[in-house]
Tab-separated table of C-alpha atoms in Angstrom:
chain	number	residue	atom	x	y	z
A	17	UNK	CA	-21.560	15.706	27.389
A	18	UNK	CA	-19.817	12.169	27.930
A	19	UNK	CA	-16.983	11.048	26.480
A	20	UNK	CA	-17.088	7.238	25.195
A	21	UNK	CA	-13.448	5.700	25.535
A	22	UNK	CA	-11.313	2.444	25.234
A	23	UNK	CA	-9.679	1.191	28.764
A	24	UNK	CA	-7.433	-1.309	29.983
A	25	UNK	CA	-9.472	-3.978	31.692
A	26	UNK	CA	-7.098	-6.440	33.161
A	27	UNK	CA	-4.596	-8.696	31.419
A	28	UNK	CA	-5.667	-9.312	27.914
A	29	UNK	CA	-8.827	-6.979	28.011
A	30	UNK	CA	-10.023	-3.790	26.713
A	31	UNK	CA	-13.671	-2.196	27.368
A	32	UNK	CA	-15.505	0.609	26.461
A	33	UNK	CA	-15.949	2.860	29.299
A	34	UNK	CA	-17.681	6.380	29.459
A	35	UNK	CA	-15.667	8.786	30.773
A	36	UNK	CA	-16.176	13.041	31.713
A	37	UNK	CA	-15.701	15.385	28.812
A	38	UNK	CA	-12.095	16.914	28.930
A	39	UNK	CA	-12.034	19.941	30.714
A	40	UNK	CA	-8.543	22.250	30.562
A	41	UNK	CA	-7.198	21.157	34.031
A	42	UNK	CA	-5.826	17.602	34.912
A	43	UNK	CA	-8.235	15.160	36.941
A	44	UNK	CA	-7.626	12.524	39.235
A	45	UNK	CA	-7.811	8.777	37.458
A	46	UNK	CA	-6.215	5.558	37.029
A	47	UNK	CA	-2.193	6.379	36.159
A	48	UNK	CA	-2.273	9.951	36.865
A	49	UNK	CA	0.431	11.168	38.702
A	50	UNK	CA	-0.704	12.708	42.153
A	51	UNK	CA	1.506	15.582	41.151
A	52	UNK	CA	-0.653	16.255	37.984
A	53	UNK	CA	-3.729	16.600	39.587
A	54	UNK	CA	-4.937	19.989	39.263
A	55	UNK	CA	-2.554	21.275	36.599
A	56	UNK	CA	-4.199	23.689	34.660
A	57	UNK	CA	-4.135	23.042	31.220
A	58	UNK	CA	-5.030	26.815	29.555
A	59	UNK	CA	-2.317	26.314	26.736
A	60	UNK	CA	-4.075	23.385	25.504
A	61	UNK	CA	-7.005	22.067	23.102
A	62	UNK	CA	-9.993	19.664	23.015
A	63	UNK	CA	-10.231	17.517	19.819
A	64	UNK	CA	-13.070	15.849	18.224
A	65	UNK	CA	-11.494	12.332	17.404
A	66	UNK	CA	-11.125	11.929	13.833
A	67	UNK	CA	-8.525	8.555	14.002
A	68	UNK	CA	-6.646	7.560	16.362
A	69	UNK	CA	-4.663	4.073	16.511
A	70	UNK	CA	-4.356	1.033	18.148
A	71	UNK	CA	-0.238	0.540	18.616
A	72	UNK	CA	1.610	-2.317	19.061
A	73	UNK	CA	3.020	-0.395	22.526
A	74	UNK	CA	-0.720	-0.404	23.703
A	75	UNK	CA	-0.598	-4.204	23.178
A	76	UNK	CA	2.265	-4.394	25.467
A	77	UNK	CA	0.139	-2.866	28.346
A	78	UNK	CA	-3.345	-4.876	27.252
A	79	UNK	CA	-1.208	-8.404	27.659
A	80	UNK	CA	-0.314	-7.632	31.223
A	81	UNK	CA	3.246	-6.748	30.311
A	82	UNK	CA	3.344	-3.502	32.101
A	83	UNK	CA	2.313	-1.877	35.215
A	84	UNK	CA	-0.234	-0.430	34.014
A	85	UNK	CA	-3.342	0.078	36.259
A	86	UNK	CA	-6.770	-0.946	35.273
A	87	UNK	CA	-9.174	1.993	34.560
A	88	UNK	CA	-6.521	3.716	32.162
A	89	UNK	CA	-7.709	5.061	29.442
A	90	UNK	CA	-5.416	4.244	26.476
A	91	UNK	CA	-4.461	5.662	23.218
A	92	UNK	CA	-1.077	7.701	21.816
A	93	UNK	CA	-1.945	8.159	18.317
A	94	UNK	CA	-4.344	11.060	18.074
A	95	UNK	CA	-5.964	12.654	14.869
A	96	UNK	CA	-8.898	15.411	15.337
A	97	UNK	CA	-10.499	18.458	14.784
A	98	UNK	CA	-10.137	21.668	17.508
A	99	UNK	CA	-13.497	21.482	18.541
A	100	UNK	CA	-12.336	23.794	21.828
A	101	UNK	CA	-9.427	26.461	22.364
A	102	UNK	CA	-7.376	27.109	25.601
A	103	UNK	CA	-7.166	30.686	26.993
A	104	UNK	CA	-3.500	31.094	26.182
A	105	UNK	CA	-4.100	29.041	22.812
A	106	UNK	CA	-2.736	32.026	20.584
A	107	UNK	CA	-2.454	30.171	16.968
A	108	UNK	CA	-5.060	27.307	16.913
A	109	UNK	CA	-8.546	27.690	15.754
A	110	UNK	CA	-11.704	26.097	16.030
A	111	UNK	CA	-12.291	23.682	13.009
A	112	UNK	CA	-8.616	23.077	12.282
A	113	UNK	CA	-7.687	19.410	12.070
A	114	UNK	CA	-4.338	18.110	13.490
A	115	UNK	CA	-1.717	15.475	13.845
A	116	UNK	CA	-1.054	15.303	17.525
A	117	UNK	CA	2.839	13.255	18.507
A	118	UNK	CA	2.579	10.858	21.158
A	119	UNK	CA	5.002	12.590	22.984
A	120	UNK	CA	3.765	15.676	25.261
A	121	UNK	CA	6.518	18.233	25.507
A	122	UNK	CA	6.140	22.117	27.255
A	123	UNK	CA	8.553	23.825	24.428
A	124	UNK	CA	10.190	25.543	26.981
A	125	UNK	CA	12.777	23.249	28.730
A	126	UNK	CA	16.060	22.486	27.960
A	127	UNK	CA	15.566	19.193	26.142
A	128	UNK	CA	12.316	20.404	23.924
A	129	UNK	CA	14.822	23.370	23.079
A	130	UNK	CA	17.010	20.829	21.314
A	131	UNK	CA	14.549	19.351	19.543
A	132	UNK	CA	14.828	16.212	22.045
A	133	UNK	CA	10.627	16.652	22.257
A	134	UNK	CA	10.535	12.820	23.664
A	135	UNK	CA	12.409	13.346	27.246
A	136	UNK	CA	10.725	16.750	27.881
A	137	UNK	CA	11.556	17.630	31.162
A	138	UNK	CA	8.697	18.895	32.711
A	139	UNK	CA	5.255	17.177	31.946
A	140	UNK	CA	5.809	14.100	34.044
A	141	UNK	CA	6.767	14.772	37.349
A	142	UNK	CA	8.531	10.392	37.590
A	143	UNK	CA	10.987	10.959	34.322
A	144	UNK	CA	11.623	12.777	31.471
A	145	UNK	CA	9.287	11.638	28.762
A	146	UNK	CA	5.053	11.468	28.468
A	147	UNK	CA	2.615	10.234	26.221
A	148	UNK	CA	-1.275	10.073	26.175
A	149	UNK	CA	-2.970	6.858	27.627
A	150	UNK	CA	0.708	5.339	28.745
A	151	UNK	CA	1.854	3.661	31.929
A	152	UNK	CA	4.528	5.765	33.529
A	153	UNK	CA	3.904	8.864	31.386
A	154	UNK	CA	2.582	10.988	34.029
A	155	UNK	CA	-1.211	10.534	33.770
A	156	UNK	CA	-2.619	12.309	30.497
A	157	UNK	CA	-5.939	10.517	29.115
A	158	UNK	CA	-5.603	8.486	26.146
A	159	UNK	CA	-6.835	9.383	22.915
A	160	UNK	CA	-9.032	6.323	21.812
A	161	UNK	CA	-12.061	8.307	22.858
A	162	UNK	CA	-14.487	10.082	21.021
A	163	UNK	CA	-13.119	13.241	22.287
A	164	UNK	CA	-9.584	14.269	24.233
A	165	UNK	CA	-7.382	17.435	25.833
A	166	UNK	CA	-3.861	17.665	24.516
A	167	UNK	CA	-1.974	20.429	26.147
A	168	UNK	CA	0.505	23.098	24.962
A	169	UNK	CA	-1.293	22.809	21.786
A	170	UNK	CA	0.438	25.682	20.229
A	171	UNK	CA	3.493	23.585	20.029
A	172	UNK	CA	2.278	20.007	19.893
A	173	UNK	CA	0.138	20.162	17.263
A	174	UNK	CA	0.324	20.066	13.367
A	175	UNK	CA	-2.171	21.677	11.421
A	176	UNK	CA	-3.126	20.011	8.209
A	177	UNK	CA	-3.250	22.801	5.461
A	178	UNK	CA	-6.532	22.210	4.168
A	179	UNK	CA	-8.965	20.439	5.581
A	180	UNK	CA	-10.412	18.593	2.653
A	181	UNK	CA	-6.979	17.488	1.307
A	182	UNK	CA	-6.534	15.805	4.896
A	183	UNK	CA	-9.808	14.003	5.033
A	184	UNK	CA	-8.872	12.569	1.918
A	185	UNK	CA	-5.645	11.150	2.856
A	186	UNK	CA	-6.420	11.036	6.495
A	187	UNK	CA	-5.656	6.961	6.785
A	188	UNK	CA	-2.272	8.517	5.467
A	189	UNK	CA	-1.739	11.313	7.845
A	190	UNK	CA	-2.930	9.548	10.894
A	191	UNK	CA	0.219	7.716	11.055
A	192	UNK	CA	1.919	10.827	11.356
A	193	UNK	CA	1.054	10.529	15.442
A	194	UNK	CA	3.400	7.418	15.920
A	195	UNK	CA	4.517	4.830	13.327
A	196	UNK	CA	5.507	6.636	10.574
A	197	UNK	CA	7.605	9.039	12.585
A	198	UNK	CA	9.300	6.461	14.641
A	199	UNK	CA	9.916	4.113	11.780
A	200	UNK	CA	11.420	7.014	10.290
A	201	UNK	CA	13.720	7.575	13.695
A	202	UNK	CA	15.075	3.913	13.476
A	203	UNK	CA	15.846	3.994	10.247
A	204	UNK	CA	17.890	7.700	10.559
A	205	UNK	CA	19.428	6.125	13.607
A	206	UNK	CA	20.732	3.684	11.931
A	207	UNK	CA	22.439	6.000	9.419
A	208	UNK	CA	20.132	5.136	6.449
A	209	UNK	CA	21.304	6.539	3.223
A	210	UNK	CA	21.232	6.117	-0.679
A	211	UNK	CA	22.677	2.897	-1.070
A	212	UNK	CA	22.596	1.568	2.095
A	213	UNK	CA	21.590	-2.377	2.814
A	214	UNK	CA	19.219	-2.199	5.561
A	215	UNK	CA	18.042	-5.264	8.132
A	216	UNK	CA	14.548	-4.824	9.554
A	217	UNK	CA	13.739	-7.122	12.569
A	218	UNK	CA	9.864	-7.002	13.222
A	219	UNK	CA	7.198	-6.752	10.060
A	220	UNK	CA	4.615	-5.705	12.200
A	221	UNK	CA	3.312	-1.540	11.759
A	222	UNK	CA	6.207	0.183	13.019
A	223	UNK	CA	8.711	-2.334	10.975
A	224	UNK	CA	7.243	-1.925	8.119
A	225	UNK	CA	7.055	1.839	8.579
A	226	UNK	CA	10.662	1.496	9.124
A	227	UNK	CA	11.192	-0.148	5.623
A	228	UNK	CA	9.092	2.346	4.339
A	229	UNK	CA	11.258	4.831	5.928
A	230	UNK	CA	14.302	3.112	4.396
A	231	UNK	CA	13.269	3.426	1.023
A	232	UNK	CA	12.294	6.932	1.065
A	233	UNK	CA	15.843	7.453	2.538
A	234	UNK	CA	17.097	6.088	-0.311
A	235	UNK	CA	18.214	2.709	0.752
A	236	UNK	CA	19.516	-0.301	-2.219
A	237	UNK	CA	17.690	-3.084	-0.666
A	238	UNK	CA	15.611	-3.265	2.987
A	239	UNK	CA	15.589	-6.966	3.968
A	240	UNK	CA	12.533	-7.463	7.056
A	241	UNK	CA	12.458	-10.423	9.453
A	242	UNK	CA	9.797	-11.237	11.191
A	243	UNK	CA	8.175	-14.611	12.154
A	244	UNK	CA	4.807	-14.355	10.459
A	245	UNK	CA	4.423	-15.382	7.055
A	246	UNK	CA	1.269	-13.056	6.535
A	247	UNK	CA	3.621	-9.754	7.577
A	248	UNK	CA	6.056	-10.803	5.035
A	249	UNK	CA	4.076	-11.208	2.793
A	250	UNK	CA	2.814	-7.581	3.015
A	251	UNK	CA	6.531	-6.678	3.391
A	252	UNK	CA	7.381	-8.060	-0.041
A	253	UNK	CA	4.228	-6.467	-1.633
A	254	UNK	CA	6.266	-2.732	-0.734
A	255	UNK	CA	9.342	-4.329	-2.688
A	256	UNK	CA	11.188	-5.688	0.483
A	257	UNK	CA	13.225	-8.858	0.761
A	258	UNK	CA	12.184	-10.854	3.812
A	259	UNK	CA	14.081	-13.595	6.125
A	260	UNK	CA	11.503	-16.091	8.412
A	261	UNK	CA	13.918	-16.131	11.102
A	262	UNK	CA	12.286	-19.697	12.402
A	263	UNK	CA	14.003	-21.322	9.835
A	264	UNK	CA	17.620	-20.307	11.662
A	265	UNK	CA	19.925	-17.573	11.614
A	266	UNK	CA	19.266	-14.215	9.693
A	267	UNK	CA	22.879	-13.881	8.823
A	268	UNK	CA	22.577	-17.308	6.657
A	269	UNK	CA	19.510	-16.076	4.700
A	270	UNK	CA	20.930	-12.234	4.154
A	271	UNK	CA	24.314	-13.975	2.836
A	272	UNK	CA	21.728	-15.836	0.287
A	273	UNK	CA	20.024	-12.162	-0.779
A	274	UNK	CA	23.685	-10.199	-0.541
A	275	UNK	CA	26.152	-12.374	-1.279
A	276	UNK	CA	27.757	-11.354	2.015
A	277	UNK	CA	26.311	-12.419	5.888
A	278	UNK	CA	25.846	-8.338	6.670
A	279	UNK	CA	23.985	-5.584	6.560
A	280	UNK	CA	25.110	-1.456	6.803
A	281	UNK	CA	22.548	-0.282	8.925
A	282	UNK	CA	19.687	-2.511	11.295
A	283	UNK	CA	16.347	-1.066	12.731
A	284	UNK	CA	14.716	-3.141	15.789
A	285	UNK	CA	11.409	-3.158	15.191
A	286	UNK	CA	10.373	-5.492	17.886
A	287	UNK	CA	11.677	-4.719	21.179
A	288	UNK	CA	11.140	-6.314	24.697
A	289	UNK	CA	8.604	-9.429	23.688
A	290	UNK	CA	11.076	-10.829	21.003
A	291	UNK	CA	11.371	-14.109	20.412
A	292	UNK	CA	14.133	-16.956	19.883
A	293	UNK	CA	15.138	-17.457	16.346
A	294	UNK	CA	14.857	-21.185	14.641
A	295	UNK	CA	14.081	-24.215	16.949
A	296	UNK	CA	13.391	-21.074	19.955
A	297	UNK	CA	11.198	-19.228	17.884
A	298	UNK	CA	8.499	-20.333	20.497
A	299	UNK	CA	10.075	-19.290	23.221
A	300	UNK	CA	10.755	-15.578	24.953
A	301	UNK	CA	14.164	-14.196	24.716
A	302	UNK	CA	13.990	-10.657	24.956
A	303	UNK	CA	17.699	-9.667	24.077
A	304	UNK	CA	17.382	-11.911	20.880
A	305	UNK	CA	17.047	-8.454	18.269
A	306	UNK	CA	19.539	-6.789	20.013
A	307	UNK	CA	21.763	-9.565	19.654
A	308	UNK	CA	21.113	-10.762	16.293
A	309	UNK	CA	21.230	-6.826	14.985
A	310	UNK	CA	24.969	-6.849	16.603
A	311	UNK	CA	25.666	-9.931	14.708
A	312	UNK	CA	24.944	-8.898	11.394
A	313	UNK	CA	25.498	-5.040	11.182
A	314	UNK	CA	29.033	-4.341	9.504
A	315	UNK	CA	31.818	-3.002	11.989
A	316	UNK	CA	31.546	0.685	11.988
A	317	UNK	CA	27.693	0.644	11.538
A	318	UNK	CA	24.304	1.834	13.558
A	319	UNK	CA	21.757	0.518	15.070
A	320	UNK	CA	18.143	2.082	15.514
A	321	UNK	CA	16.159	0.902	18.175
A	322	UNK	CA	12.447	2.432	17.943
A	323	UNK	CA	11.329	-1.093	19.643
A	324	UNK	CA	10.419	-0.654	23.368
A	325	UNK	CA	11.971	-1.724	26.076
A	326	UNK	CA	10.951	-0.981	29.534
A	327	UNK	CA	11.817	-0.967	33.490
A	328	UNK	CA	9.288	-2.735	34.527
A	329	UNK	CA	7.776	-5.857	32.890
A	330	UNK	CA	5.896	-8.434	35.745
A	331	UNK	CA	5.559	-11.184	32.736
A	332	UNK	CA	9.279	-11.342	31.945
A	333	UNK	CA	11.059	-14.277	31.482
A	334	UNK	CA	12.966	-13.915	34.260
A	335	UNK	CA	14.116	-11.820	37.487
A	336	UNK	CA	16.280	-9.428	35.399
A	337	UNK	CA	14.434	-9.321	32.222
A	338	UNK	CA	11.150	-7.876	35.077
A	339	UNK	CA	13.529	-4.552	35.747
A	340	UNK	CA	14.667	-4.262	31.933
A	341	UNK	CA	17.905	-6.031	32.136
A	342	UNK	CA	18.634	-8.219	29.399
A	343	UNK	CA	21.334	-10.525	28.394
A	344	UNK	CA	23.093	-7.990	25.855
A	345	UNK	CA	26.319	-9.319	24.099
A	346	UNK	CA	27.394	-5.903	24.333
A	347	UNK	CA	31.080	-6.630	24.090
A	348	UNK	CA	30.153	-7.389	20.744
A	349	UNK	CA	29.124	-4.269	19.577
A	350	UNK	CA	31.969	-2.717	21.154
A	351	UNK	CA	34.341	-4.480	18.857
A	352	UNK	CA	32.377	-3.693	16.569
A	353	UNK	CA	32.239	0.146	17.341
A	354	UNK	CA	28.441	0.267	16.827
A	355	UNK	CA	26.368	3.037	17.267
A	356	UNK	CA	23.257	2.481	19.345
A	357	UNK	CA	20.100	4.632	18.800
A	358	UNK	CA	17.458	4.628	21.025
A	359	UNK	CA	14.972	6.005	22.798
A	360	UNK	CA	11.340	7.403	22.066
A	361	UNK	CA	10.926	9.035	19.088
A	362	UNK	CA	10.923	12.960	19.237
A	363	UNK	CA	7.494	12.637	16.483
A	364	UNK	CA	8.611	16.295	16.063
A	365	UNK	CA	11.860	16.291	14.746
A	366	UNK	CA	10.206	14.315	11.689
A	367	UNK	CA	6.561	14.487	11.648
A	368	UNK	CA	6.074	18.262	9.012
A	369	UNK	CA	8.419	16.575	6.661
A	370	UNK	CA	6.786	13.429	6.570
A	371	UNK	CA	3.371	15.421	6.388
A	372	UNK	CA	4.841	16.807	2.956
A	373	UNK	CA	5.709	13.948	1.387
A	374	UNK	CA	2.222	12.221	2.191
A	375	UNK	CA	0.545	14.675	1.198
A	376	UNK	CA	2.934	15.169	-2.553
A	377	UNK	CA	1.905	11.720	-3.346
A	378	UNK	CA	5.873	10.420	-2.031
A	379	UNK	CA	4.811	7.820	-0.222
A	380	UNK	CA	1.843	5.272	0.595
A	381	UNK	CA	2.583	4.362	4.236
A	382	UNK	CA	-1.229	3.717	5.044
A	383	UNK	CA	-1.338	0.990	1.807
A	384	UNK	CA	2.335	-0.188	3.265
A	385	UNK	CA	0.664	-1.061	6.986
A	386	UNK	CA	-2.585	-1.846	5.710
A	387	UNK	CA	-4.431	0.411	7.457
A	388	UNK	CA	-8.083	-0.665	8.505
A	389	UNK	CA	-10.773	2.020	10.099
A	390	UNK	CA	-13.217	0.118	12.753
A	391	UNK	CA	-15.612	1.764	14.447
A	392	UNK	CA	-14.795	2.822	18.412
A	393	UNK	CA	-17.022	0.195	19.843
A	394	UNK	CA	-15.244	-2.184	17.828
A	395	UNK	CA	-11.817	-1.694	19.390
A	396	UNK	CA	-12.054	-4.850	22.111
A	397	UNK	CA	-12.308	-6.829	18.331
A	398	UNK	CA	-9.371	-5.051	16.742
A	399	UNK	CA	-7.665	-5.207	19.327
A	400	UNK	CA	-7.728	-9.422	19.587
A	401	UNK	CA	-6.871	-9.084	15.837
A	402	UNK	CA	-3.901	-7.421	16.490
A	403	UNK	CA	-2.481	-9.100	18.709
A	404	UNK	CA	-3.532	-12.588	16.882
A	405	UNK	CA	-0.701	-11.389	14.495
A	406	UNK	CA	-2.994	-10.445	11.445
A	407	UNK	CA	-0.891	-8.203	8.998
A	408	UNK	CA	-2.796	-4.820	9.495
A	409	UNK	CA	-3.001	-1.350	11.295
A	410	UNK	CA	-6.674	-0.671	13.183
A	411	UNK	CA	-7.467	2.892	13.293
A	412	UNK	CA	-10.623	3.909	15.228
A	413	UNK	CA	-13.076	5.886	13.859
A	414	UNK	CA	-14.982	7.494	16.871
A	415	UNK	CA	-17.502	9.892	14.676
A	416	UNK	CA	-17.688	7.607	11.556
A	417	UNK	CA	-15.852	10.617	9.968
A	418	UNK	CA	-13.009	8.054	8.022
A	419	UNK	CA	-16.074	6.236	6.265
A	420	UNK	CA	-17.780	9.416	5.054
């Protein structure tokens, strides 16, 4: 049986590609680590691909912006049925359908113990930290493929309680993988709470998933930034205020919604392709978030940084920016006694609760993103939508089971 899946092509490509079948032991391919080969992978699963996402993170890789080797199969937001169960898969059946976290975490070391699921220690052998389809992540395939292996499925995976229910909400739930749960993250690492006046820099999926996240949490107002008129718009449909920040400084049009220049609590939402605010909106600054967020976030406050930033970047702006360092003011938020957040999210710390509240009617995160099924061989298309700027999430539907 083959296995139809989206790869990385070469700056600003994606192509179909058909690839083996899973099988339940690591194979040698573009981005897996040479220490991976071979692993036997007897705790996991194969899924049937019910949805899985195209992420603003697997943008960063398709523009050239990463190391990323050609040939890798991408894809970190995974939603399927068990179609095939691991020998030492104890609790997992055939038929059930799942949210898998981008993350891939054993359970058993001393980081997953804590709950710290996105640095587990011991599924890639370069860091702590992995994730399907990723550069640097140790190898796993990517999920935008009809079908795909995730291992230690026992603990990774979470099984929708009835199937039926799930297919229903299932443009819902599929955000469960990534987005939701990491919009979620910034937004409790920035200390979110009832009352709370929350800045949101980036309206793209995850940014608005962090508004989203806001307001569930129980915030008074969740201002978004962003430079595209067509995300704020869709911001501002969920009952957000919004800032264009290339018409100046955010602190000038949050004194205009507040009455004061600051904000409690401020999510980054964009990470290491931001851009200069006003008259160097055009232009690359990549510390520009972090920066601004300093600026306007109330002495004492947090900061949630779900927005990537990387250690390796051969388009940066410059010599530093290509190894991750940035110009930072961060005497600034030393004076101001900040709290920084960041980090992957750990999808499991957050993603059963989240489940729940989708699924009790709580929350509309899939109307929020606009959520928009294409077929697999349509992902090269979504994907040039995406990163045109257009104001929706793609989720690829492999089987055509989303449309049924």
């Amino acid at each position: 049986m083959g296995n139809l899946a989206v790869s990385y092509a070469g700056a600003g490509k994606v192509e179909l590609i058909d690839t083996p079948y899973p099988e339940f032991e690591l194979k040698d391919g573009p981005g897996v680590h040479p220490a991976n080969i071979g692993r036997q992978v007897h705790h996991g699963v194969i899924l049937k691909t019910i949805a899985t996402n195209i992420c603003g993170s697997d943008q960063h890789m398709v523009r050239g912006r990463t190391t990323a080797p050609e040939g890798l199969v991408l894809g970190h937001e995974i939603t399927g049925e068990v179609v095939e169960v691991g020998r030492d898969v104890e609790f997992l059946k055939v038929g059930d359908v799942v949210s898998v976290p981008f993350n891939i975490s054993c359970g058993r070391c001393r980081n997953c113990k804590t709950g710290q699921t996105g640095i587990c220690l011991n599924v890639n052998p370069d860091r702590p930290g992995s994730a399907y389809g990723y550069v640097d992540m140790g190898g796993w395939v990517g999920g935008q493929a009809e079908y795909v292996l995730v291992p230690y499925a026992d603990w990774n995976a979470l099984k929708f309680p009835d199937r039926d229910q799930a297919m229903e909400k299932i443009l819902d739930l599929t955000m469960l993988s990534d987005i939701f749960p990491t919009g979620f993250h910034g937004a409790v690492g920035a200390g979110v709470t009832v009352g709370s006046t929350v800045y949101v820099a980036g309206a793209g999926p995850v940014g608005i998933a962090a508004a989203t996240s806001a307001q569930l949490l129980g915030a008074a107002v969740v201002i978004v930034g962003d430079l595209n008129e067509d995300r704020l718009a869709q911001a501002r449909a969920m009952g957000c205020e919004t800032v264009n920040v290339a018409l100046g400084d955010p602190a000038d049009q949050i004194e205009q919604i507040l009455g004061v220049p600051e904000v409690d609590c401020a999510i980054d939402a964009v990470g290491f392709e931001a851009r200069g605010h006003g008259h160097g909106a055009a232009t690359e600054q990549p510390a520009t978030v972090l920066n601004s967020i300093m600026e306007i976030t109330r002495a004492g406050g947090s900061l949630g940084i779900p927005g990537l930033y990387v250690t390796g970047d051969p388009g940066a702006v410059d010599e530093a920016a290509k190894v991750g360092s940035l110009s930072m003011r961060f005497g600034l938020g030393w004076a101001k006694s900040h709290t920084f957040v960041t980090g992957q999210c750990p999808v499991m710390k957050y993603h059963r609760g989240l489940m729940n509240a989708i699924l009790n009617d709580k929350v509309s995160i899939a109307k929020n993103v606009n959520a928009t099924a294409i077929s697999l061989k349509d992902a090269p298309k979504g994907y040039a939508e995406f990163d045109s700027g257009v104001a929706k999430k793609f989720v690829l539907d492999p089987h055509g089971l989303i449309g049924a």
